[in-house]
Coordinates of N, CA and C in Angstrom, one line a residue:
M1 N 59.4 94.3 134.7 CA 60.3 93.9 133.7 C 61.2 95.2 133.3
Y2 N 60.6 96.3 133.3 CA 61.3 97.6 132.9 C 62.5 97.7 133.7
S3 N 62.5 97.6 135.0 CA 63.7 97.8 135.9 C 64.7 96.7 135.6
Q4 N 64.4 95.5 135.2 CA 65.4 94.5 134.8 C 66.1 94.9 133.5
L5 N 65.3 95.3 132.5 CA 65.9 95.7 131.2 C 66.8 96.9 131.4
K6 N 66.4 97.8 132.2 CA 67.2 99.1 132.5 C 68.6 98.7 133.0
N7 N 68.8 97.6 133.7 CA 70.1 97.3 134.2 C 71.0 96.4 133.3
I8 N 70.5 96.0 132.1 CA 71.2 95.2 131.2 C 71.9 96.1 130.2
D9 N 73.2 96.0 130.0 CA 74.0 97.0 129.2 C 73.4 97.1 127.8
I10 N 72.9 96.0 127.2 CA 72.4 96.1 125.8 C 71.3 97.1 125.6
F11 N 70.5 97.3 126.7 CA 69.4 98.2 126.7 C 69.7 99.6 127.0
K12 N 70.9 99.9 127.5 CA 71.2 101.3 128.0 C 71.1 102.4 126.9
P13 N 71.3 102.1 125.7 CA 71.2 103.2 124.7 C 69.7 103.7 124.5
L14 N 68.8 102.9 125.0 CA 67.4 103.2 124.7 C 66.8 104.2 125.7
T15 N 65.9 105.0 125.2 CA 65.1 105.9 126.0 C 64.2 105.1 127.0
N16 N 63.7 105.8 128.0 CA 62.7 105.2 128.9 C 61.5 104.7 128.1
E17 N 61.0 105.5 127.2 CA 59.8 105.1 126.4 C 60.1 103.8 125.6
A18 N 61.2 103.7 125.0 CA 61.5 102.5 124.2 C 61.7 101.3 125.1
L19 N 62.3 101.5 126.3 CA 62.4 100.4 127.3 C 61.1 100.0 127.7
E20 N 60.2 100.9 128.0 CA 58.8 100.5 128.4 C 58.1 99.7 127.3
R21 N 58.3 100.1 126.1 CA 57.6 99.3 125.0 C 58.2 97.9 124.9
L22 N 59.6 97.8 125.0 CA 60.2 96.5 125.0 C 59.8 95.6 126.2
A23 N 59.7 96.3 127.4 CA 59.3 95.6 128.6 C 57.9 95.0 128.4
A24 N 57.1 95.7 127.7 CA 55.7 95.2 127.6 C 55.6 93.9 126.8
V25 N 56.6 93.6 126.0 CA 56.6 92.4 125.1 C 57.6 91.4 125.6
S26 N 58.3 91.7 126.7 CA 59.4 90.8 127.2 C 58.9 90.0 128.4
K27 N 59.5 88.8 128.6 CA 59.3 88.1 129.8 C 60.6 87.4 130.2
Q28 N 60.7 87.2 131.5 CA 61.9 86.6 132.0 C 61.6 85.1 132.1
V29 N 62.6 84.3 131.6 CA 62.5 82.8 131.7 C 63.7 82.3 132.3
E30 N 63.6 81.1 132.9 CA 64.8 80.5 133.4 C 64.8 79.1 132.9
H31 N 66.0 78.6 132.6 CA 66.2 77.2 132.0 C 67.4 76.6 132.7
P32 N 67.4 75.3 132.9 CA 68.5 74.6 133.6 C 69.6 74.4 132.6
K33 N 70.8 74.1 133.2 CA 72.0 73.7 132.5 C 71.6 72.5 131.6
G34 N 72.2 72.6 130.4 CA 71.9 71.5 129.4 C 70.8 71.7 128.5
T35 N 69.9 72.7 128.7 CA 68.8 73.0 127.9 C 69.3 73.4 126.5
I36 N 68.8 72.9 125.4 CA 69.0 73.3 124.1 C 67.9 74.4 123.8
L37 N 68.3 75.6 123.9 CA 67.4 76.7 123.7 C 66.9 76.9 122.3
I38 N 67.9 76.8 121.4 CA 67.6 77.0 120.0 C 68.1 75.7 119.3
H39 N 67.2 75.2 118.4 CA 67.6 73.9 117.7 C 67.8 74.2 116.2
A40 N 68.9 73.5 115.7 CA 69.2 73.6 114.3 C 68.0 73.0 113.5
D41 N 67.8 73.5 112.3 CA 66.8 73.0 111.4 C 65.3 73.3 111.9
K42 N 65.2 74.3 112.8 CA 63.9 74.7 113.2 C 63.9 76.3 113.2
T43 N 62.7 76.8 112.8 CA 62.6 78.2 112.9 C 62.3 78.7 114.3
E44 N 63.2 79.5 114.8 CA 63.1 80.0 116.2 C 62.2 81.2 116.3
P45 N 61.2 81.1 117.1 CA 60.3 82.3 117.2 C 60.6 83.3 118.2
H46 N 61.8 83.1 118.9 CA 62.1 84.1 120.0 C 63.5 84.7 119.8
F47 N 63.7 85.8 120.5 CA 65.0 86.5 120.6 C 65.2 86.5 122.1
Y48 N 66.5 86.2 122.5 CA 66.8 86.2 123.9 C 67.9 87.1 124.3
I49 N 67.9 87.6 125.5 CA 69.1 88.3 126.0 C 69.4 87.5 127.3
L50 N 70.7 87.1 127.4 CA 71.2 86.3 128.5 C 71.4 87.3 129.7
E51 N 70.6 87.1 130.7 CA 70.7 88.0 131.9 C 71.7 87.4 132.8
R52 N 71.7 86.1 133.0 CA 72.7 85.5 133.9 C 73.0 84.0 133.3
G53 N 74.3 83.7 133.3 CA 74.6 82.3 132.9 C 75.6 82.4 131.6
I54 N 75.8 81.2 131.1 CA 76.7 81.0 129.9 C 76.0 80.1 128.9
A55 N 76.2 80.4 127.7 CA 75.6 79.6 126.6 C 76.7 79.4 125.5
R56 N 76.4 78.4 124.7 CA 77.3 78.2 123.5 C 76.5 77.9 122.3
A57 N 77.0 78.3 121.2 CA 76.3 77.9 119.9 C 77.2 76.9 119.2
Y58 N 76.6 75.9 118.6 CA 77.4 74.8 118.0 C 76.6 74.2 116.8
S59 N 77.3 73.6 115.9 CA 76.7 72.8 114.8 C 77.2 71.4 114.9
D60 N 76.4 70.5 114.5 CA 76.8 69.1 114.5 C 77.5 68.8 113.2
G61 N 78.8 68.2 113.4 CA 79.5 67.7 112.3 C 79.3 66.2 112.2
E62 N 80.0 65.5 111.3 CA 79.8 64.1 111.1 C 79.9 63.3 112.4
N63 N 81.0 63.5 113.2 CA 81.3 62.8 114.4 C 81.5 63.7 115.6
Q64 N 81.2 65.0 115.5 CA 81.5 65.9 116.6 C 80.6 67.1 116.5
Q65 N 80.6 67.8 117.6 CA 79.9 69.1 117.7 C 81.0 70.2 117.5
I66 N 80.8 71.2 116.7 CA 81.7 72.3 116.6 C 81.1 73.5 117.2
T67 N 81.8 73.9 118.3 CA 81.4 75.2 119.0 C 82.0 76.4 118.3
F68 N 81.1 77.3 118.0 CA 81.6 78.5 117.3 C 81.3 79.8 118.0
W69 N 80.7 79.8 119.1 CA 80.3 81.0 119.9 C 80.1 80.7 121.3
F70 N 80.4 81.6 122.2 CA 80.1 81.5 123.6 C 79.4 82.9 124.0
G71 N 78.4 82.8 124.8 CA 77.8 84.0 125.3 C 77.7 84.0 126.8
Q72 N 77.8 85.2 127.4 CA 77.7 85.3 128.8 C 76.7 86.5 129.1
S73 N 76.6 86.9 130.3 CA 75.6 87.9 130.7 C 75.6 89.1 129.7
G74 N 74.5 89.5 129.2 CA 74.3 90.6 128.3 C 74.3 90.2 126.8
A75 N 74.7 88.9 126.5 CA 74.7 88.4 125.1 C 73.3 88.2 124.6
V76 N 73.2 88.4 123.3 CA 71.9 88.1 122.6 C 72.0 86.7 122.0
L77 N 70.9 86.0 122.1 CA 70.8 84.6 121.6 C 69.7 84.5 120.6
F78 N 70.0 84.3 119.4 CA 69.0 84.1 118.4 C 69.5 83.4 117.2
S79 N 68.7 82.9 116.4 CA 69.1 82.2 115.1 C 69.0 83.3 114.0
F80 N 70.2 83.6 113.4 CA 70.2 84.6 112.4 C 69.3 84.3 111.3
N81 N 69.2 83.1 110.8 CA 68.3 82.8 109.7 C 66.8 82.9 110.1
S82 N 66.5 82.6 111.3 CA 65.1 82.8 111.8 C 64.8 84.3 111.9
Y83 N 65.8 85.0 112.4 CA 65.6 86.5 112.6 C 65.5 87.2 111.3
I84 N 66.3 86.9 110.4 CA 66.3 87.6 109.1 C 65.4 87.1 108.1
N85 N 65.3 85.8 107.9 CA 64.5 85.2 106.9 C 63.3 84.4 107.3
N86 N 63.1 84.3 108.6 CA 62.0 83.5 109.2 C 62.1 82.1 108.7
G87 N 63.4 81.6 108.6 CA 63.6 80.2 108.2 C 64.3 79.5 109.3
P88 N 64.5 78.2 109.1 CA 65.2 77.3 110.1 C 66.7 77.7 110.2
G89 N 67.2 77.7 111.4 CA 68.6 78.0 111.7 C 69.5 76.8 111.4
Y90 N 70.7 77.1 111.5 CA 71.8 76.0 111.3 C 72.4 75.7 112.6
E91 N 72.2 76.5 113.7 CA 72.9 76.4 114.9 C 72.0 75.8 116.0
N92 N 72.7 75.2 117.0 CA 72.0 74.9 118.3 C 72.6 75.8 119.3
I93 N 71.8 76.3 120.2 CA 72.3 77.0 121.4 C 72.0 76.3 122.6
E94 N 73.1 75.9 123.4 CA 72.9 75.1 124.6 C 73.3 76.0 125.8
L95 N 72.6 75.9 126.8 CA 72.9 76.6 128.1 C 73.8 75.8 128.9
L96 N 75.0 76.3 129.2 CA 76.0 75.6 129.9 C 75.9 75.8 131.4
E97 N 75.0 76.6 131.9 CA 74.7 76.8 133.3 C 73.2 77.1 133.4
H98 N 72.7 77.0 134.6 CA 71.3 77.5 134.8 C 71.3 78.9 134.4
C99 N 70.4 79.3 133.5 CA 70.4 80.7 132.9 C 69.0 81.4 133.2
S100 N 69.2 82.7 133.4 CA 68.0 83.6 133.4 C 68.1 84.4 132.1
L101 N 67.0 84.5 131.4 CA 67.0 85.1 130.1 C 65.8 86.0 130.0
I102 N 65.9 87.0 129.1 CA 64.8 87.9 128.7 C 64.4 87.3 127.4
Q103 N 63.1 87.0 127.2 CA 62.6 86.4 126.0 C 61.6 87.4 125.3
I104 N 61.8 87.5 124.0 CA 60.9 88.4 123.3 C 60.5 87.6 122.0
K105 N 59.2 87.5 121.8 CA 58.7 86.9 120.5 C 59.2 87.8 119.4
L106 N 59.7 87.1 118.3 CA 60.2 87.9 117.2 C 59.0 88.6 116.5
T107 N 57.8 88.1 116.5 CA 56.7 88.8 115.9 C 56.4 90.1 116.6
D108 N 56.5 90.1 118.0 CA 56.3 91.3 118.8 C 57.4 92.3 118.5
L109 N 58.7 91.8 118.5 CA 59.8 92.6 118.2 C 59.7 93.3 116.9
F110 N 59.3 92.6 115.8 CA 59.2 93.2 114.5 C 58.1 94.2 114.4
L111 N 57.0 94.0 115.2 CA 56.0 95.0 115.2 C 56.5 96.3 115.8
L112 N 57.3 96.2 116.9 CA 58.0 97.4 117.5 C 58.9 98.0 116.5
Y113 N 59.7 97.2 115.7 CA 60.5 97.8 114.7 C 59.7 98.6 113.7
D114 N 58.6 98.1 113.3 CA 57.7 98.8 112.3 C 57.2 100.1 112.8
K115 N 56.9 100.2 114.1 CA 56.3 101.4 114.7 C 57.2 102.4 115.4
H116 N 58.4 101.9 115.7 CA 59.3 102.8 116.5 C 60.7 102.8 115.9
L117 N 61.1 103.8 115.3 CA 62.4 103.9 114.7 C 63.6 103.7 115.7
E118 N 63.4 104.2 116.9 CA 64.5 104.0 117.8 C 64.7 102.5 118.1
I119 N 63.7 101.8 118.3 CA 63.8 100.3 118.6 C 64.3 99.6 117.3
A120 N 63.8 100.0 116.2 CA 64.3 99.4 114.9 C 65.8 99.6 114.8
N121 N 66.3 100.8 115.1 CA 67.7 101.1 115.0 C 68.5 100.3 116.0
W122 N 68.0 100.2 117.2 CA 68.6 99.4 118.3 C 68.7 97.9 117.8
G123 N 67.7 97.3 117.2 CA 67.8 96.0 116.7 C 68.8 95.8 115.5
R124 N 68.8 96.9 114.7 CA 69.8 96.8 113.6 C 71.2 96.9 114.1
K125 N 71.5 97.7 115.1 CA 72.8 97.8 115.7 C 73.2 96.4 116.4
I126 N 72.3 95.8 117.0 CA 72.6 94.5 117.6 C 73.0 93.5 116.5
A127 N 72.2 93.4 115.4 CA 72.6 92.5 114.3 C 73.9 92.9 113.7
E128 N 74.2 94.2 113.5 CA 75.5 94.6 113.0 C 76.6 94.2 113.9
Q129 N 76.5 94.4 115.2 CA 77.5 94.0 116.2 C 77.8 92.5 116.1
E130 N 76.7 91.7 116.0 CA 76.9 90.3 115.9 C 77.6 89.9 114.6
L131 N 77.3 90.6 113.5 CA 77.9 90.3 112.3 C 79.4 90.6 112.3
I132 N 79.7 91.8 112.9 CA 81.2 92.1 113.1 C 81.9 91.1 113.9
A133 N 81.3 90.7 115.0 CA 81.9 89.7 115.9 C 82.1 88.4 115.1
T134 N 81.2 88.0 114.3 CA 81.3 86.7 113.5 C 82.4 86.9 112.5
E135 N 82.5 88.0 111.9 CA 83.5 88.3 110.9 C 84.9 88.2 111.5
R136 N 85.0 88.8 112.7 CA 86.3 88.8 113.5 C 86.7 87.4 113.8
R137 N 85.8 86.6 114.3 CA 86.1 85.2 114.6 C 86.6 84.5 113.3
L138 N 85.9 84.7 112.2 CA 86.3 84.0 110.9 C 87.7 84.4 110.5
I139 N 88.0 85.7 110.6 CA 89.3 86.2 110.2 C 90.4 85.7 111.1
D140 N 90.1 85.7 112.4 CA 91.1 85.2 113.4 C 91.4 83.8 113.1
R141 N 90.4 83.0 112.8 CA 90.6 81.5 112.6 C 91.4 81.3 111.3
A142 N 91.3 82.2 110.4 CA 92.1 82.0 109.1 C 93.5 82.4 109.3
F143 N 93.9 83.4 110.2 CA 95.2 83.9 110.3 C 96.0 83.6 111.6
K144 N 95.3 83.1 112.6 CA 96.0 82.9 113.8 C 96.1 81.4 114.1
G145 N 97.2 81.0 114.8 CA 97.3 79.6 115.2 C 96.5 79.4 116.5
A146 N 96.5 78.1 116.9 CA 95.7 77.7 118.1 C 96.2 78.4 119.4
A147 N 97.5 78.5 119.5 CA 98.0 79.1 120.7 C 97.6 80.6 120.8
E148 N 97.7 81.3 119.7 CA 97.3 82.7 119.7 C 95.8 82.9 119.9
L149 N 95.0 82.0 119.3 CA 93.5 82.0 119.5 C 93.2 81.8 121.0
Y150 N 93.9 80.8 121.6 CA 93.7 80.5 123.0 C 94.0 81.8 123.9
Q151 N 95.1 82.4 123.6 CA 95.5 83.6 124.4 C 94.5 84.7 124.2
D152 N 94.0 84.9 123.0 CA 92.9 85.9 122.7 C 91.7 85.5 123.6
F153 N 91.3 84.2 123.6 CA 90.2 83.8 124.3 C 90.3 84.1 125.8
V154 N 91.5 83.8 126.3 CA 91.8 84.0 127.8 C 91.7 85.5 128.0
D155 N 92.3 86.3 127.2 CA 92.3 87.8 127.4 C 90.9 88.4 127.3
Q156 N 90.1 87.9 126.3 CA 88.8 88.5 126.1 C 87.7 87.9 127.0
S157 N 87.9 86.7 127.5 CA 86.8 86.0 128.3 C 87.4 85.2 129.4
P158 N 88.1 85.8 130.3 CA 88.8 85.0 131.4 C 87.9 84.2 132.2
E159 N 86.6 84.7 132.4 CA 85.7 83.9 133.2 C 85.3 82.6 132.6
L160 N 85.2 82.6 131.2 CA 84.8 81.4 130.5 C 85.8 80.2 130.7
I161 N 87.1 80.6 130.9 CA 88.1 79.5 131.1 C 87.8 78.7 132.3
K162 N 87.2 79.4 133.3 CA 86.9 78.7 134.6 C 85.6 78.0 134.6
R163 N 84.7 78.4 133.7 CA 83.3 77.9 133.8 C 82.8 77.1 132.6
V164 N 83.6 76.9 131.6 CA 83.3 76.2 130.4 C 84.1 74.9 130.3
A165 N 83.5 73.8 130.0 CA 84.2 72.5 129.8 C 85.3 72.7 128.8
L166 N 86.5 72.1 129.0 CA 87.6 72.2 128.1 C 87.2 71.6 126.7
K167 N 86.4 70.6 126.7 CA 86.0 70.0 125.3 C 85.3 71.1 124.5
H168 N 84.6 72.0 125.1 CA 83.9 73.0 124.3 C 84.9 74.1 123.9
I169 N 85.8 74.4 124.7 CA 86.9 75.4 124.4 C 87.7 74.8 123.3
A170 N 88.1 73.6 123.4 CA 88.9 72.9 122.3 C 88.2 73.0 121.0
S171 N 86.9 72.6 121.0 CA 86.1 72.7 119.8 C 86.1 74.1 119.2
Y172 N 85.9 75.1 120.1 CA 85.8 76.5 119.6 C 87.2 76.9 119.0
L173 N 88.3 76.4 119.5 CA 89.6 76.7 119.0 C 90.0 75.9 117.8
G174 N 89.2 74.8 117.5 CA 89.5 73.9 116.4 C 90.6 73.0 116.7
V175 N 90.8 72.6 117.9 CA 91.9 71.7 118.3 C 91.3 70.5 119.1
T176 N 92.1 69.5 119.4 CA 91.7 68.4 120.2 C 91.9 68.8 121.7
Q177 N 91.4 68.1 122.6 CA 91.6 68.4 124.0 C 93.0 68.2 124.4
V178 N 93.7 67.2 123.8 CA 95.1 67.0 124.1 C 95.9 68.2 123.7
T179 N 95.7 68.7 122.5 CA 96.4 69.9 122.0 C 96.1 71.1 122.9
L180 N 94.8 71.3 123.3 CA 94.5 72.4 124.2 C 95.2 72.2 125.5
S181 N 95.3 71.0 126.1 CA 96.1 70.8 127.3 C 97.6 71.2 127.2
R182 N 98.1 70.9 126.0 CA 99.5 71.3 125.8 C 99.7 72.9 125.7
I183 N 98.7 73.5 125.0 CA 98.7 74.9 124.9 C 98.6 75.6 126.3
R184 N 97.7 75.1 127.1 CA 97.4 75.6 128.4 C 98.7 75.4 129.3
A185 N 99.4 74.3 129.1 CA 100.6 74.1 129.9 C 101.7 75.1 129.6
T186 N 101.7 75.6 128.4 CA 102.8 76.6 128.0 C 102.3 78.0 128.4
H187 N 101.1 78.2 128.7 CA 100.6 79.5 129.1 C 100.4 79.7 130.6
K188 N 101.0 78.9 131.4 CA 100.8 79.0 132.9 C 101.9 79.9 133.4

């Protein structure tokens, strides 16, 4: 497991000793496309790093699912409320492709945080980066139109355009599939 962790960008800031400690509590898991890895209204006991594949986070609205995040190789997948408050999350995380993931039990991770400052700081930085990304998405949605959001999406995640269903991208942008088709037609 150590050699796998060493090759994932999110682990690169860690020393070999810290990587060995994380490897000791990590395991590789694989799940097929369509798996709901994290369920809303349940306390999630694991923290995942997406080694290969694509995932999306969504919440269920009255008559639709609202996608608010996509993750690809190197992304962390966890429920913020489970991670911080040991409570049930509000999000579902679905795997959009067959995925290979590194799985760590939160109880094991928190024990490492208690005993190893370097690992605790690594975990804090991950949470901070996710918070900043969430804040950026919130601000962008408040001030940018759908066409500009789509262009940002294309610029930041060109692979996702090819690999994610348009209905999920439309949901992420807050538009209908028809509107997304019109936007895409003007961006060719």
